[in-house]
Tab-separated table of C-alpha atoms in Angstrom:
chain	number	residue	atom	x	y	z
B	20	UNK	CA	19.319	67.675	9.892
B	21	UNK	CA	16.755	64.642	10.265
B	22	UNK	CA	14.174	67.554	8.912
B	23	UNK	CA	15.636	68.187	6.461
B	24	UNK	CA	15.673	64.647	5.029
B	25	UNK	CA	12.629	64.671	5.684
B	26	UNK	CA	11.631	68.021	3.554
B	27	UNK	CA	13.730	66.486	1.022
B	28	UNK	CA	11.603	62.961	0.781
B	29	UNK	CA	8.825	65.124	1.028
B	30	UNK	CA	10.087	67.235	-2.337
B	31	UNK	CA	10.415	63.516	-3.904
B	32	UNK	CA	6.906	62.443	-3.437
B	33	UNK	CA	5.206	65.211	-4.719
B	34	UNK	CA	7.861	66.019	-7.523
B	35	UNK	CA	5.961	63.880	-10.264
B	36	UNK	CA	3.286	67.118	-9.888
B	37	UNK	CA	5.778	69.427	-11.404
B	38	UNK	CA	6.644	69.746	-15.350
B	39	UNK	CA	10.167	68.871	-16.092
B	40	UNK	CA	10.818	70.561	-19.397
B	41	UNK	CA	13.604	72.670	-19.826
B	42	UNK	CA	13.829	76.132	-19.430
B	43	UNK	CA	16.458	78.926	-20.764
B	44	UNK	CA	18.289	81.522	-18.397
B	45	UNK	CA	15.980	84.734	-18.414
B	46	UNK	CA	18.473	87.240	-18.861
B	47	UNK	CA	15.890	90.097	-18.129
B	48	UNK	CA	15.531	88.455	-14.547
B	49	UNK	CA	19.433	87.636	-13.978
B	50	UNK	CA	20.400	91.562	-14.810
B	51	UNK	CA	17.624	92.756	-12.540
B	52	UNK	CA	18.568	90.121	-9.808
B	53	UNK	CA	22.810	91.739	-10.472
B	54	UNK	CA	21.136	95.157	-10.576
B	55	UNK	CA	19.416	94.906	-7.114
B	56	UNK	CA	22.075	92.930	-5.390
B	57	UNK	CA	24.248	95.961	-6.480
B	58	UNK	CA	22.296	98.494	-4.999
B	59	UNK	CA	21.889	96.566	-1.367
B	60	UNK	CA	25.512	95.351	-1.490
B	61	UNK	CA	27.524	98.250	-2.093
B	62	UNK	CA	25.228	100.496	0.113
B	63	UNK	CA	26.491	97.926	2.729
B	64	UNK	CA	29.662	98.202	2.147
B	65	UNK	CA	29.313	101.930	2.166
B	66	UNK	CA	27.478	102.233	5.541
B	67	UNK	CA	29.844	99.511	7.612
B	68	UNK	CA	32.461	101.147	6.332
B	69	UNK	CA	31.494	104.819	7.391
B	70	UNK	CA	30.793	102.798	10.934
B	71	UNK	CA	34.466	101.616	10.861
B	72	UNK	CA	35.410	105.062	10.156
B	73	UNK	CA	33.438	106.130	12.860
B	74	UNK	CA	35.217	103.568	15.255
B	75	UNK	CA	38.699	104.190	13.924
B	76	UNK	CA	37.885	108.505	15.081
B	77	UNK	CA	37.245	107.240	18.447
B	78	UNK	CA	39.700	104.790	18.844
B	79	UNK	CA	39.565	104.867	22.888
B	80	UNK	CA	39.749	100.688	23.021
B	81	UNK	CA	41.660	99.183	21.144
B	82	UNK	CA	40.963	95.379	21.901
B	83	UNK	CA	37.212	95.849	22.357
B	84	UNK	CA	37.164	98.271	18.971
B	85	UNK	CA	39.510	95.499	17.254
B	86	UNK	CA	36.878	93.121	17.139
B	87	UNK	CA	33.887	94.888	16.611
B	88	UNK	CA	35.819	96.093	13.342
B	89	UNK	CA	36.260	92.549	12.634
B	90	UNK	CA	33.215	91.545	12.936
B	91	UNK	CA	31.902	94.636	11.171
B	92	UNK	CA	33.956	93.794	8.187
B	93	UNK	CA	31.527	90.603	7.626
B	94	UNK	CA	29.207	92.899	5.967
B	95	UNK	CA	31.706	93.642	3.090
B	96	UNK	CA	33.152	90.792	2.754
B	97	UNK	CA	29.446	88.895	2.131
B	98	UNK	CA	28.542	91.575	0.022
B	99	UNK	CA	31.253	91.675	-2.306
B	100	UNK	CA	31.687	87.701	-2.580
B	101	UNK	CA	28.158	87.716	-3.130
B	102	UNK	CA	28.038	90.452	-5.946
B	103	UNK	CA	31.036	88.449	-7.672
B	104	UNK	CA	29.207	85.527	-7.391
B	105	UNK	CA	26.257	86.963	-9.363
B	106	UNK	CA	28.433	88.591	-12.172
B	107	UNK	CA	30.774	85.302	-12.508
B	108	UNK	CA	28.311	82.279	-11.072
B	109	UNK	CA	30.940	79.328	-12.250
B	110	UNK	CA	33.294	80.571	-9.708
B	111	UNK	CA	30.950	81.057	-7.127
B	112	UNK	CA	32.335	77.688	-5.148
B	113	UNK	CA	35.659	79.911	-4.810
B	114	UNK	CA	33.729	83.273	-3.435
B	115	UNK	CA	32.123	80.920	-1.107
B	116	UNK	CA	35.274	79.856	0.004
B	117	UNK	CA	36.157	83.396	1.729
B	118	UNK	CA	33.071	83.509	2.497
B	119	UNK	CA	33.051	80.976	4.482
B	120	UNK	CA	36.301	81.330	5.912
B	121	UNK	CA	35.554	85.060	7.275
B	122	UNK	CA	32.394	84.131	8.289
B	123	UNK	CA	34.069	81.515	10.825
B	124	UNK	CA	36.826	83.897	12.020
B	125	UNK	CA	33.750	86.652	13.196
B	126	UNK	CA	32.159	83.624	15.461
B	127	UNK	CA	35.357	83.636	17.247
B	128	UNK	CA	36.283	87.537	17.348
B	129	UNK	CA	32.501	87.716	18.714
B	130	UNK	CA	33.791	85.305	21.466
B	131	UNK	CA	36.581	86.969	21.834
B	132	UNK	CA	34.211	90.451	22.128
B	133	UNK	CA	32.388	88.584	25.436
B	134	UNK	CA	35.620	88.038	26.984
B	135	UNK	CA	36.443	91.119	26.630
B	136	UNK	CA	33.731	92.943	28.043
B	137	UNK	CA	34.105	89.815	30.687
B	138	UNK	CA	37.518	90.730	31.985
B	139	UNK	CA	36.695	94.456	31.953
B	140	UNK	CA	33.904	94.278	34.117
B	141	UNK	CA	35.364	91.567	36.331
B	142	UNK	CA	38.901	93.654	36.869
B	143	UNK	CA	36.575	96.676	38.356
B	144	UNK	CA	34.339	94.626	40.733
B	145	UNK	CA	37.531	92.136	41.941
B	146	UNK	CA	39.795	93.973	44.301
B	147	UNK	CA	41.018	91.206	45.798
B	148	UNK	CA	41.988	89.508	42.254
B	149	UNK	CA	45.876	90.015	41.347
B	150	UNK	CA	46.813	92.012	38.727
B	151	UNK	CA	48.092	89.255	36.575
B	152	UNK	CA	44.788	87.513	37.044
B	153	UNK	CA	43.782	85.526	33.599
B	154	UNK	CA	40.101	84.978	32.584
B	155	UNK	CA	39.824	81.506	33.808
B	156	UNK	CA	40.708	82.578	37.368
B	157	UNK	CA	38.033	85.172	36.966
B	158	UNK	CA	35.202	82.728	35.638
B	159	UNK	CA	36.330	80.388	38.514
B	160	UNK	CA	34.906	83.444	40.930
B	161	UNK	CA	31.170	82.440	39.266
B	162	UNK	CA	28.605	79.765	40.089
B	163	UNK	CA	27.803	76.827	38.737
B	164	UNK	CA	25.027	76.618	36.510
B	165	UNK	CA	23.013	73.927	34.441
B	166	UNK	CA	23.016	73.549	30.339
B	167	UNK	CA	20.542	75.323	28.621
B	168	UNK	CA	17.582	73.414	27.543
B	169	UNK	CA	17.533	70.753	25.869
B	170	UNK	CA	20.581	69.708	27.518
B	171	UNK	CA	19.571	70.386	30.951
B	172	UNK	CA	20.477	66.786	31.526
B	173	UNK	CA	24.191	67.221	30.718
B	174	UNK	CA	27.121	67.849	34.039
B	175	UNK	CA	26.412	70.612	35.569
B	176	UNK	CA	28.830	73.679	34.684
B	177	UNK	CA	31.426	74.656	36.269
B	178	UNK	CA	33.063	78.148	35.299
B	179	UNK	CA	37.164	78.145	35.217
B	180	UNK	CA	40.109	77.083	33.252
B	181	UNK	CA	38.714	73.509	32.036
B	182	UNK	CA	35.376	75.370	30.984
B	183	UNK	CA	36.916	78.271	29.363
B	184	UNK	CA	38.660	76.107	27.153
B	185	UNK	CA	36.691	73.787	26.345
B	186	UNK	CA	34.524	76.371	24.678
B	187	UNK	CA	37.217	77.934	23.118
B	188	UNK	CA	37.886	74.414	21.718
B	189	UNK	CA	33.761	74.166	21.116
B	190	UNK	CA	33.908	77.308	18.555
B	191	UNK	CA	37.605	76.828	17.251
B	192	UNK	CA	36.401	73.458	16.070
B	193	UNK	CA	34.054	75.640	13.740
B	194	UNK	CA	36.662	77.305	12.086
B	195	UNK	CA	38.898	74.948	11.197
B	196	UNK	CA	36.198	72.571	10.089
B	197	UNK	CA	34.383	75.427	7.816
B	198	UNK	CA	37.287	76.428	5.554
B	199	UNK	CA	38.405	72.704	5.414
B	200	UNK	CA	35.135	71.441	4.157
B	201	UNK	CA	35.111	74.362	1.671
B	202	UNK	CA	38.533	73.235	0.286
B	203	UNK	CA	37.570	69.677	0.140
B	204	UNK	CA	34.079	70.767	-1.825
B	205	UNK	CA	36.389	72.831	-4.037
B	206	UNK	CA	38.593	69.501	-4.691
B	207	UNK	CA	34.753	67.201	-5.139
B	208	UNK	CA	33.463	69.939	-8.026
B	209	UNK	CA	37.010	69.900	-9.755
B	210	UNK	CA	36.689	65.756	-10.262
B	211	UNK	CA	33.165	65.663	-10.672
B	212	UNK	CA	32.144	64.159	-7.078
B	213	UNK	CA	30.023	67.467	-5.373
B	214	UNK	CA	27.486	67.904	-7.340
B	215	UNK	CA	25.730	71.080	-5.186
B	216	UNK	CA	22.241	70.236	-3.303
B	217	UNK	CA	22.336	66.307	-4.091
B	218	UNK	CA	21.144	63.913	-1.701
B	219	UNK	CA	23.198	60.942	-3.158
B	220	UNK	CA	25.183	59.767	-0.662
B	221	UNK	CA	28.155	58.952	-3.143
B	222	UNK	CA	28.203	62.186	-3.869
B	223	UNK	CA	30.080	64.777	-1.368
B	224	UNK	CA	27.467	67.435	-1.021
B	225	UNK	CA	25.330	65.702	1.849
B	226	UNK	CA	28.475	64.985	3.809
B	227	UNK	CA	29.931	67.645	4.114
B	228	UNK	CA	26.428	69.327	4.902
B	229	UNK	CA	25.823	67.020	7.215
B	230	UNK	CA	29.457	67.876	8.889
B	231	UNK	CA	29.735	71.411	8.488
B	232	UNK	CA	25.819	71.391	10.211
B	233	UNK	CA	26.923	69.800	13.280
B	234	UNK	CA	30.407	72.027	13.572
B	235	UNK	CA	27.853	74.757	13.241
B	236	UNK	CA	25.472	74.014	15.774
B	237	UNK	CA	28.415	73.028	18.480
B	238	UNK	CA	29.974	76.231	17.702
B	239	UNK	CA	27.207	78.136	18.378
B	240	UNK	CA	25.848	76.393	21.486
B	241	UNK	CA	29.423	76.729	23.219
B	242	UNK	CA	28.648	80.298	22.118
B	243	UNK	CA	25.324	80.244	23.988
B	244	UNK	CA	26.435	78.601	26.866
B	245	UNK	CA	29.622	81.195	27.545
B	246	UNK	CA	27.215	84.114	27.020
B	247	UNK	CA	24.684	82.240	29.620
B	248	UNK	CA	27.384	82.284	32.089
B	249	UNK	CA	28.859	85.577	31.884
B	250	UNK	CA	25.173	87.276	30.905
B	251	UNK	CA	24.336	88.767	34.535
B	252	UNK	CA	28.659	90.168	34.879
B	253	UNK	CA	28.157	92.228	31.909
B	254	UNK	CA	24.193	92.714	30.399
B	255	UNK	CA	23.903	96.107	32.581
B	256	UNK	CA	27.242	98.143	31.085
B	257	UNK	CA	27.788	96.500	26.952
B	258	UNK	CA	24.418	94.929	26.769
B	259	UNK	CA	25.794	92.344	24.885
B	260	UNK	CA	22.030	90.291	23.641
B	261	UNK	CA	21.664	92.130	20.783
B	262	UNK	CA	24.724	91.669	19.640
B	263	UNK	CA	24.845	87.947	20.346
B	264	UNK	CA	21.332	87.783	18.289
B	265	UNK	CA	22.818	89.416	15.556
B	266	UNK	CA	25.295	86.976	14.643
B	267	UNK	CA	23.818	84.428	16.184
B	268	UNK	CA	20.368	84.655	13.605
B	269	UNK	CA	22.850	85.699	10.690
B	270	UNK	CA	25.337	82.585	10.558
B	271	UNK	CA	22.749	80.240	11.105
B	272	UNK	CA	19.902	81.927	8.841
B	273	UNK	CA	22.230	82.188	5.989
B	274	UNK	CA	23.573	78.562	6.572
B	275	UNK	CA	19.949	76.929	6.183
B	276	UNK	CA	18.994	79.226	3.221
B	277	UNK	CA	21.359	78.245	1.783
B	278	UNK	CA	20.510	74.855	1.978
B	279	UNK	CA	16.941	75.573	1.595
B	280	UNK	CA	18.245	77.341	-2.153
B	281	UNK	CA	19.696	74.234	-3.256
B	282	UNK	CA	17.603	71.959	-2.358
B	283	UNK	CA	15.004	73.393	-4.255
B	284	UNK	CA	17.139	74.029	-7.095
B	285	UNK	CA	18.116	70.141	-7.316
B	286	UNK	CA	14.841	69.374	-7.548
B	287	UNK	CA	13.346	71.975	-10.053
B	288	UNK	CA	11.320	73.172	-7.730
B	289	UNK	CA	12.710	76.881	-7.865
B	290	UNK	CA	10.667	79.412	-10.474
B	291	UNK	CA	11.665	79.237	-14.202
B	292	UNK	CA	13.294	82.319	-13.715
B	293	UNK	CA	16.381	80.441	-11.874
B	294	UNK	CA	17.625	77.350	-13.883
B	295	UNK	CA	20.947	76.665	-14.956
B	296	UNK	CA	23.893	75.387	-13.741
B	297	UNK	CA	27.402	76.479	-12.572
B	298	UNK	CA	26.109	78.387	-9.774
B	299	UNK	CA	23.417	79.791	-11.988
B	300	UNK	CA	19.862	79.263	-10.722
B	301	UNK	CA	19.629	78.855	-7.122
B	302	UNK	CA	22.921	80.476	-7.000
B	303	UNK	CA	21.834	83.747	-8.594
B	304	UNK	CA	18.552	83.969	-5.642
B	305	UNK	CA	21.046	83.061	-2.887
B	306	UNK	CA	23.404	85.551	-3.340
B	307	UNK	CA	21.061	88.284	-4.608
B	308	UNK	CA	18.828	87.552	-1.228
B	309	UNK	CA	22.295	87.508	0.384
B	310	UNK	CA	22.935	90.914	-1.025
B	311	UNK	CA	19.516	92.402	0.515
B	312	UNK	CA	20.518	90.276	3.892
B	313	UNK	CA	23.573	92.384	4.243
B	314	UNK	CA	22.044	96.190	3.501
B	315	UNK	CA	19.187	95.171	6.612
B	316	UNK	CA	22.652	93.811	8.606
B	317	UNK	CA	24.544	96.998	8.476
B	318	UNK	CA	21.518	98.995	9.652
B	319	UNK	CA	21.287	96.534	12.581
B	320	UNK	CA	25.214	97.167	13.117
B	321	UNK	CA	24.455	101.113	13.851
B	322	UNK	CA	22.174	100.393	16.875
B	323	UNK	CA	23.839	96.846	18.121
B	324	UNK	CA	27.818	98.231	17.031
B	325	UNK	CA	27.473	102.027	17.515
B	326	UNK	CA	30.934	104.522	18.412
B	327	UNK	CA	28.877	106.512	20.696
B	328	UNK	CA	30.086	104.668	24.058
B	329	UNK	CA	33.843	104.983	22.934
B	330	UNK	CA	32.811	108.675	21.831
B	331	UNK	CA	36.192	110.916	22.994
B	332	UNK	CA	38.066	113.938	21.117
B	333	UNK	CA	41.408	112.620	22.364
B	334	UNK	CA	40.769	108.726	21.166
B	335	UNK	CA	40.544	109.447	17.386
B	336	UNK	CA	43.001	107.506	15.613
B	337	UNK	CA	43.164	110.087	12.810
B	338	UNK	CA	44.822	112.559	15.056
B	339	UNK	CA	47.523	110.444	14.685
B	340	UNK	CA	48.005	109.399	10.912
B	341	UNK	CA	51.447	107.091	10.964
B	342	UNK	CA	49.240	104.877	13.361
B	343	UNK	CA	46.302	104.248	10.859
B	344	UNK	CA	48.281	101.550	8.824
B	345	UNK	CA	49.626	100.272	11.165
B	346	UNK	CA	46.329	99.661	13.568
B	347	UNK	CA	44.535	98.428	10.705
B	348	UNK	CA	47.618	95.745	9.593
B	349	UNK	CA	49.013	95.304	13.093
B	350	UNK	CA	45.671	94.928	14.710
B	351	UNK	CA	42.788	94.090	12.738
B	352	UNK	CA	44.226	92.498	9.866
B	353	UNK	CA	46.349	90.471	11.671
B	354	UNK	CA	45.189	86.805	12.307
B	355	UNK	CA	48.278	85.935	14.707
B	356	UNK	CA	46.014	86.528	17.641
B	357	UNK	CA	43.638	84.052	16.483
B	358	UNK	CA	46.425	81.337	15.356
B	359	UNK	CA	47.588	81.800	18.996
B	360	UNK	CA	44.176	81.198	20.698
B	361	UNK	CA	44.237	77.504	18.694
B	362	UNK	CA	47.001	77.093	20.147
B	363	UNK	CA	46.677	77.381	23.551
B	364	UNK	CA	43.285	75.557	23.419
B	365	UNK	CA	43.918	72.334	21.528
B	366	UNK	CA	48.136	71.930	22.197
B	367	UNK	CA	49.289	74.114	25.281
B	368	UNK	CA	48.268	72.360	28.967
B	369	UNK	CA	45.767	73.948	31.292
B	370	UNK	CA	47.923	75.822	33.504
């Protein structure tokens, strides 16, 4: 964050070098920008969803599959939020608003993924652990480790109950903050008090930035560390790096261009081709690039998400059609799972 005050100072110096006469929408360049974010976005859509399909045929785990479906359906949900965004930019604050939401609930179900793979690997290697053994009194079986640099200073870490929930509480945090700060931007643009890439610090844009940066970065850090810990358990059978990389480079990649977009836009600093307001300008590049972001994600998903390793002609969940609805409402679209985990990590005791 202090670099990017610093970029911005920099943008302040050296914008008395650049012209600040007005410039018209180039509607040749928006309908080519909605054209092209078309083409990437619903080829997304139509390639994660014909992996979904692929995962709902072999439906041989259903609490591993359950997330990666989740987390799969990122890739529409951008694309579509993005594409509206282009064809109606003043209500792109509200399509960012889902956006953001969903994109918080896929940090956790990509948690959630690592424990999984975590407590499968752990109940075939631990005989001598009960049956009713929770993840916590698995973790507790690990060694202690140090914080990844540049917090190598911090207490050393010790795997178990306290530690498993105080990351849960580490990337929770994240998505309660994300949708809140969304809301409360929503409420700033309706009385006038936003005002999208401004540096003004009476103005709400900066703070919440500045807030939704550091929810961000502890999220994904608690992330980091869990996967650190676990790594060695379960890198030989799920191979989990990838994966981690993926969404990992995707939140925060988007996050900063993002902020890059706007910055520039503030400032003028963003071709001719861009200006406007209400979500216009920088807007219209983020969301096309956005777009184009997704089509190169749902390739990715194929190699880091494939069926293949839940591959089985007596798993598919087609065989049995009264149990597609109900999978896909009971199951995936259900958040109860996640309203439960918040629960137990910032109310219930540490048993």
């Amino acid at each position: 964050f202090v670099c990017y005050l610093c970029f911005i100072q920099g943008v302040k110096l050296f914008r008395w070098g650049i012209s600040s006469r007005e410039a018209r929408m180039n509607n040749t360049a928006t309908l080519i920008s909605v054209s092209v974010a078309g083409v990437f976005g619903f080829s997304s859509i139509l390639l994660t969803l014909l992996l979904i399909y692929r995962h709902l045929k072999h439906w041989t785990q259903r609490e591993g599959q359950t997330y990666i479906v989740r987390i799969l359906l990122m890739v529409p949900v951008y694309s579509l939020s993005s594409f509206l965004s282009l064809l109606t930019p003043e209500n792109i604050i509200y399509f960012n608003l889902v956006r953001d939401c969903y994109e918080a609930f896929v940090l956790y179900q990509f948690f959630c993924l690592l424990v999984y793979y975590f407590d499968s690997v752990m109940l075939q290697d631990m005989d001598d652990m009960d049956d009713d053994a929770t993840t916590g009194d698995y973790l507790s079986r690990l060694r202690t480790s140090y914080h990844p640099f540049p917090c190598c200073c911090l207490p050393i870490v010790r795997p178990g109950h306290l530690f498993l929930r105080g990351v849960k509480q580490g990337i929770l945090q994240y998505v309660l903050v994300k949708p809140a700060m969304a809301l409360i931007a929503i409420l700033l643009q309706v009385f006038g008090l936003y005002d999208e890439g401004s540096t003004d610090y009476r103005r709400g844009y900066l703070w919440i930035t500045l807030i939704v940066n550091c929810s961000i970065t502890l999220a994904l850090y608690n992330l980091l560390l869990f996967y650190e810990t676990i790594s060695q358990r379960i890198e030989r059978e799920h191979q989990p790096l990838y994966k981690l990389l993926t969404i990992k480079v995707l939140i925060f990649f988007i996050f900063w261009q993002s902020l890059l977009i706007d910055t520039l836009h503030h400032f003028g600093m963003l071709p001719l081709l861009f200006p406007g307001g209400g979500g216009g300008g920088g807007g219209i590049l983020n969301n096309a690039l956005v777009c184009v972001e997704m089509f190169v994600l749902s390739i990715a998903n194929f190699l880091v998400f494939h069926y293949a390793p839940y591959r089985s002609e007596d798993g598919s969940l087609f065989n049995q059609p009264r149990l597609i609805l109900s999978n896909l409402t009971r199951r995936i679209l259900n958040p109860s799972d996640l309203i439960q985990d918040t629960k137990e990590a910032f109310v219930s005791r540490v048993a």
